[in-house]
CSV table of C-alpha atoms in Angstrom, one decimal:
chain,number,residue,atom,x,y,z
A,5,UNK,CA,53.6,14.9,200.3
A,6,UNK,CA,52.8,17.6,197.8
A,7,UNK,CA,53.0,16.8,194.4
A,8,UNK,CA,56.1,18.7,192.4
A,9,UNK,CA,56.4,18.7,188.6
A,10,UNK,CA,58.4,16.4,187.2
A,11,UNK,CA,61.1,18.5,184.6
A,12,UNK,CA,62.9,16.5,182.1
A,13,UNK,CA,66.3,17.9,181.4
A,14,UNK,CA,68.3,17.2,178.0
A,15,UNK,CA,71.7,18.7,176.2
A,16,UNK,CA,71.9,18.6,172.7
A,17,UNK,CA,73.5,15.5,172.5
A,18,UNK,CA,71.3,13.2,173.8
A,19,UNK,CA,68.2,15.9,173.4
A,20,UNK,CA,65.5,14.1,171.3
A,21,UNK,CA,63.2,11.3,171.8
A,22,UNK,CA,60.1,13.0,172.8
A,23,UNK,CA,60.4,15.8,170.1
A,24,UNK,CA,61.4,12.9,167.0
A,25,UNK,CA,58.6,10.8,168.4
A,26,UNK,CA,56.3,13.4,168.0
A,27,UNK,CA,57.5,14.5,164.4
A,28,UNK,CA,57.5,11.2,163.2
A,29,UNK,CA,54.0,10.6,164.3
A,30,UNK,CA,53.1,13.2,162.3
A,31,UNK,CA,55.0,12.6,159.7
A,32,UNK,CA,53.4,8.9,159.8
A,33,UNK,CA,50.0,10.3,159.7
A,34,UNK,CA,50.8,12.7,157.0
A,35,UNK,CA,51.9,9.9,154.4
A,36,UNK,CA,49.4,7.3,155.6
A,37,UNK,CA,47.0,10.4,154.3
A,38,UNK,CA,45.6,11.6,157.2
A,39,UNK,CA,42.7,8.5,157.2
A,40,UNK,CA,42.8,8.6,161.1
A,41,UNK,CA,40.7,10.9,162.3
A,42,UNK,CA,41.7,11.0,165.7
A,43,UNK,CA,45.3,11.2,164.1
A,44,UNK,CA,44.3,14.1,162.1
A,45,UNK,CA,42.7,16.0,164.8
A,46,UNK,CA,46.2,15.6,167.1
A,47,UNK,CA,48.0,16.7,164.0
A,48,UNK,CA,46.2,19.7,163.4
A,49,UNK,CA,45.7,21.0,167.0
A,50,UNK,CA,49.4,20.7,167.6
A,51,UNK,CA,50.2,22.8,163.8
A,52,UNK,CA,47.4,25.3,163.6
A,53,UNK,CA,47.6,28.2,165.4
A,54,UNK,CA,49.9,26.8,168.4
A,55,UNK,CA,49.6,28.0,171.9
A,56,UNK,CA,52.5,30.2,172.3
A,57,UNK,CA,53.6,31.3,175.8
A,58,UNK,CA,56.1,33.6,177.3
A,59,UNK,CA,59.4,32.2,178.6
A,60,UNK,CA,60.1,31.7,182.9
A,61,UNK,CA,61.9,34.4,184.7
A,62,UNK,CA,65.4,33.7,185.1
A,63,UNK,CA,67.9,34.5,187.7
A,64,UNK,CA,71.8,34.6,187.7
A,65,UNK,CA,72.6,34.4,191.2
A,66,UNK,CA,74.6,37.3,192.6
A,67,UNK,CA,77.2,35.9,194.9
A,68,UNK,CA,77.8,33.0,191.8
A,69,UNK,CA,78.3,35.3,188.9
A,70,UNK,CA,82.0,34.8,189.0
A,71,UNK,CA,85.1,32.8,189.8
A,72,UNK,CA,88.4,33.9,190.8
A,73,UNK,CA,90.5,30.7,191.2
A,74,UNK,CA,93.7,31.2,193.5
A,75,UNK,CA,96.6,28.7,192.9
A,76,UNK,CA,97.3,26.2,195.9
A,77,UNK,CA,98.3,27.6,199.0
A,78,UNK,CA,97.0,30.2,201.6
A,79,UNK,CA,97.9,33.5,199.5
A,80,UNK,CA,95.3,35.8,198.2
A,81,UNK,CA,97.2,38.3,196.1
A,82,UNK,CA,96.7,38.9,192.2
A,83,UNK,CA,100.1,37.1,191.6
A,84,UNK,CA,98.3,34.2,192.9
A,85,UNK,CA,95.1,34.4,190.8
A,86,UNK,CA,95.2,30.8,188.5
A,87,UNK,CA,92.3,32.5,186.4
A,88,UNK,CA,89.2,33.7,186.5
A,89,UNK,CA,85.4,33.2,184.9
A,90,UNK,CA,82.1,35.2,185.0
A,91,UNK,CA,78.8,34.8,183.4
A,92,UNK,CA,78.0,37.9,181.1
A,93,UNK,CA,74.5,36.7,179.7
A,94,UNK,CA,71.4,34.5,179.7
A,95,UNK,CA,69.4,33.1,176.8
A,96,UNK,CA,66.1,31.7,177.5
A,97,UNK,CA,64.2,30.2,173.8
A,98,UNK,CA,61.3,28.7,174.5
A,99,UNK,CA,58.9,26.5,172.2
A,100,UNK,CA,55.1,25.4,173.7
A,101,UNK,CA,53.8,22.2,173.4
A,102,UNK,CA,50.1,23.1,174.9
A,103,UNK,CA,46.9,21.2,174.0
A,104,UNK,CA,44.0,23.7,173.4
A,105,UNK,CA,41.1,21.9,174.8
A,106,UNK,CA,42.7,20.8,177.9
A,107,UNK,CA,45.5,23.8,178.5
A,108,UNK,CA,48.3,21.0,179.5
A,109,UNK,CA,51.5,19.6,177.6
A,110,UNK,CA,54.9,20.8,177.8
A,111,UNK,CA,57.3,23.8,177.2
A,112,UNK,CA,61.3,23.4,176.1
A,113,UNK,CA,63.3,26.0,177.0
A,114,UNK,CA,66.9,26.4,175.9
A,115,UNK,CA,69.2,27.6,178.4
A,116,UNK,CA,72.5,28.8,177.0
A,117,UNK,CA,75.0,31.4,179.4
A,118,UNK,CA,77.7,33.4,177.4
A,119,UNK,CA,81.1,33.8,180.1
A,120,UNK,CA,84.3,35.4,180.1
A,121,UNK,CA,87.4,33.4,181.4
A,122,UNK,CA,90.6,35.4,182.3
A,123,UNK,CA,93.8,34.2,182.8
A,124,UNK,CA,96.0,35.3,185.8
A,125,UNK,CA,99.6,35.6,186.3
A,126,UNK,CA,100.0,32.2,188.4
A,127,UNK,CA,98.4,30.2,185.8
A,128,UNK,CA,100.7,27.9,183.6
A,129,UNK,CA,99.0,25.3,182.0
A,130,UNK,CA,96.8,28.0,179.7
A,131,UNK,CA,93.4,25.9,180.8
A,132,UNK,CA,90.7,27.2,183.0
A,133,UNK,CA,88.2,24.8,184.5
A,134,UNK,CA,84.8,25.3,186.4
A,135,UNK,CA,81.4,24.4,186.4
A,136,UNK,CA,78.0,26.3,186.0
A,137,UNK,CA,74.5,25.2,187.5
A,138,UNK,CA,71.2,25.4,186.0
A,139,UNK,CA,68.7,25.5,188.5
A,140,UNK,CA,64.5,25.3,188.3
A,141,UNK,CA,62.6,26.3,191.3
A,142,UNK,CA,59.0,27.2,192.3
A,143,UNK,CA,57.6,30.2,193.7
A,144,UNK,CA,58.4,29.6,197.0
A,145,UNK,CA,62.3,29.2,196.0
A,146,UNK,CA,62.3,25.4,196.2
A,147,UNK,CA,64.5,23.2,193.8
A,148,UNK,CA,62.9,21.3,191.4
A,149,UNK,CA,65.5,20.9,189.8
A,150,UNK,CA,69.5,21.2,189.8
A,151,UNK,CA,72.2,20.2,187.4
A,152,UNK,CA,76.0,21.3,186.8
A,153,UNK,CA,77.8,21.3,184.0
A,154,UNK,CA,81.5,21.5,183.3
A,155,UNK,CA,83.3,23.7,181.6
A,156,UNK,CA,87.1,23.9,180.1
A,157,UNK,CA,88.9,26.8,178.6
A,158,UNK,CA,91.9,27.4,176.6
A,159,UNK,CA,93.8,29.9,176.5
A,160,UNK,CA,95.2,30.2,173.0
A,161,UNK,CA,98.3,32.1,172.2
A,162,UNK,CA,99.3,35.1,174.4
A,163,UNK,CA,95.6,35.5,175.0
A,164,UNK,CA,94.6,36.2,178.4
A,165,UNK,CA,91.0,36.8,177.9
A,166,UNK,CA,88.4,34.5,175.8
A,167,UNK,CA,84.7,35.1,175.4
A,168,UNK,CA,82.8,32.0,174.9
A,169,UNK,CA,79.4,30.4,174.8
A,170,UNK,CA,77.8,27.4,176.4
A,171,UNK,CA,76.0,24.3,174.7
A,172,UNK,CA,72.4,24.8,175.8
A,173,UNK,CA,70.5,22.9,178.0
A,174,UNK,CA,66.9,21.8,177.2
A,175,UNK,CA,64.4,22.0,180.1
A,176,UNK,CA,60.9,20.5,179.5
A,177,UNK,CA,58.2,21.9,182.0
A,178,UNK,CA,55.2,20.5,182.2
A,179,UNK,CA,52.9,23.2,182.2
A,180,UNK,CA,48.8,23.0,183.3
A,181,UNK,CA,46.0,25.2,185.2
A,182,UNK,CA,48.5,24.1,188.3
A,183,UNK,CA,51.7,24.6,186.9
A,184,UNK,CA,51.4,27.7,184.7
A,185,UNK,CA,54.9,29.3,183.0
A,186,UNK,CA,54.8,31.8,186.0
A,187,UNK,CA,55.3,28.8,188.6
A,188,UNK,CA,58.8,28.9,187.6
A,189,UNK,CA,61.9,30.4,187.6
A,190,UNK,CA,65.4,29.5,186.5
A,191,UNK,CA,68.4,30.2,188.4
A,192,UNK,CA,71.9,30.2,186.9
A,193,UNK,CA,75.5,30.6,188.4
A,194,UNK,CA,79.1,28.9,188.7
A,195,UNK,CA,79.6,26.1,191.1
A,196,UNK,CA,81.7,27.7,193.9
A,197,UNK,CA,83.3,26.2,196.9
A,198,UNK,CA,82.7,27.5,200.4
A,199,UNK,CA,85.9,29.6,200.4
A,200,UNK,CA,85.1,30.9,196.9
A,201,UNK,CA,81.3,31.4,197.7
A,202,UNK,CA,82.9,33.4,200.9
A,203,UNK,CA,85.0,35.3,198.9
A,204,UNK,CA,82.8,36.9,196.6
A,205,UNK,CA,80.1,38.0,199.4
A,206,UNK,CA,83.3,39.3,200.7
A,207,UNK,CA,84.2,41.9,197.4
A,208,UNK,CA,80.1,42.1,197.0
A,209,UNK,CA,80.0,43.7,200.8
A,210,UNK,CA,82.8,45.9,199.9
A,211,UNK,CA,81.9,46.9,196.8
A,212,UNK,CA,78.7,47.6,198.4
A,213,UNK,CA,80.2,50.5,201.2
């Protein structure tokens, strides 16, 4: 079986041990005096003149770029539309973690989508909930890794429109002569039932004509 990279994913809440491990090792060395050479040497490799690589490629996924979410029942009309969500924008930031005698360690990229929920006339409740994936593959399009996320909206007021941004999510790549930056992409979009999926390929097709 081939070998795939192993990617550690995080939110900010729980994001944290590896990075405060790290920092208070050096912090450690730095008030013990630096009387470990090997200690030093880490230190100093990792703070002087880092390794500094360009983010993945990134992806939002055509036919999951938006939501329109119908009220129960079989009709389809905009008097039935509950609301509605789309994804305006990506953010990729990206910090290396690369040793410079061996070229391997570790990249965190922050992932954070920007949306726009709508409200439509059947909703009542003023709330809007749906889901978004983040989504790490290799060059061949295989999934290395896959994770959803939920997401709730409120309507406040007589608004019918609200612009909003998502937590990000922390995606550690290991990186080496084998797994370079370019070996992956990241792919983003909402989670969408079959009917929904079907929908949208539907307006794509005819938008398309």
């Amino acid at each position: 079986m081939r070998r795939q990279p192993h990617i550690l994913v995080t939110t900010p809440g729980n994001r944290g041990a590896g990075a405060a491990a790290r920092s208070a090792l050096a912090l450690i060395l730095l008030m013990l005096g630096l009387t470990a050479c090997g200690g030093y040497e880490f230190v100093a490799n990792k703070l002087t003149n880092p390794i500094i690589l360009q983010c993945p490629d990134y992806r939002v996924v055509a036919d999951a770029a938006s939501l329109v979410k119908f009220r129960d029942g079989p009709e389809r009309d905009l008097v039935d539309v509950n609301y509605e969500g789309q994804i305006t924008g990506v953010q990729l930031g990206c910090v290396s973690n690369i040793d410079k005698e061996t070229r391997t360690g570790t990249m965190e990229v922050d992932v954070t989508l920007t949306f726009n929920a709508t409200r439509g006339p059947a909703n009542r409740d003023r709330n809007a909930n749906f889901d978004y994936f983040v989504s790490v593959v290799d060059p061949k399009l295989g999934i290395l890794d896959r994770q959803a996320y939920p997401l709730v909206v409120t309507f406040p007021g007589n608004k019918t429109r609200v612009q909003f941004a998502s937590k990000p999510i922390i995606l550690e790549l290991p990186i080496s002569a084998k797994w370079r930056v370019s070996y992956y992409q990241i792919f983003v979009g909402l989670k969408l039932t079959r009917d929904e999926l079907g929908y949208n390929r539907e307006k794509i097709k005819r938008s398309n004509k």
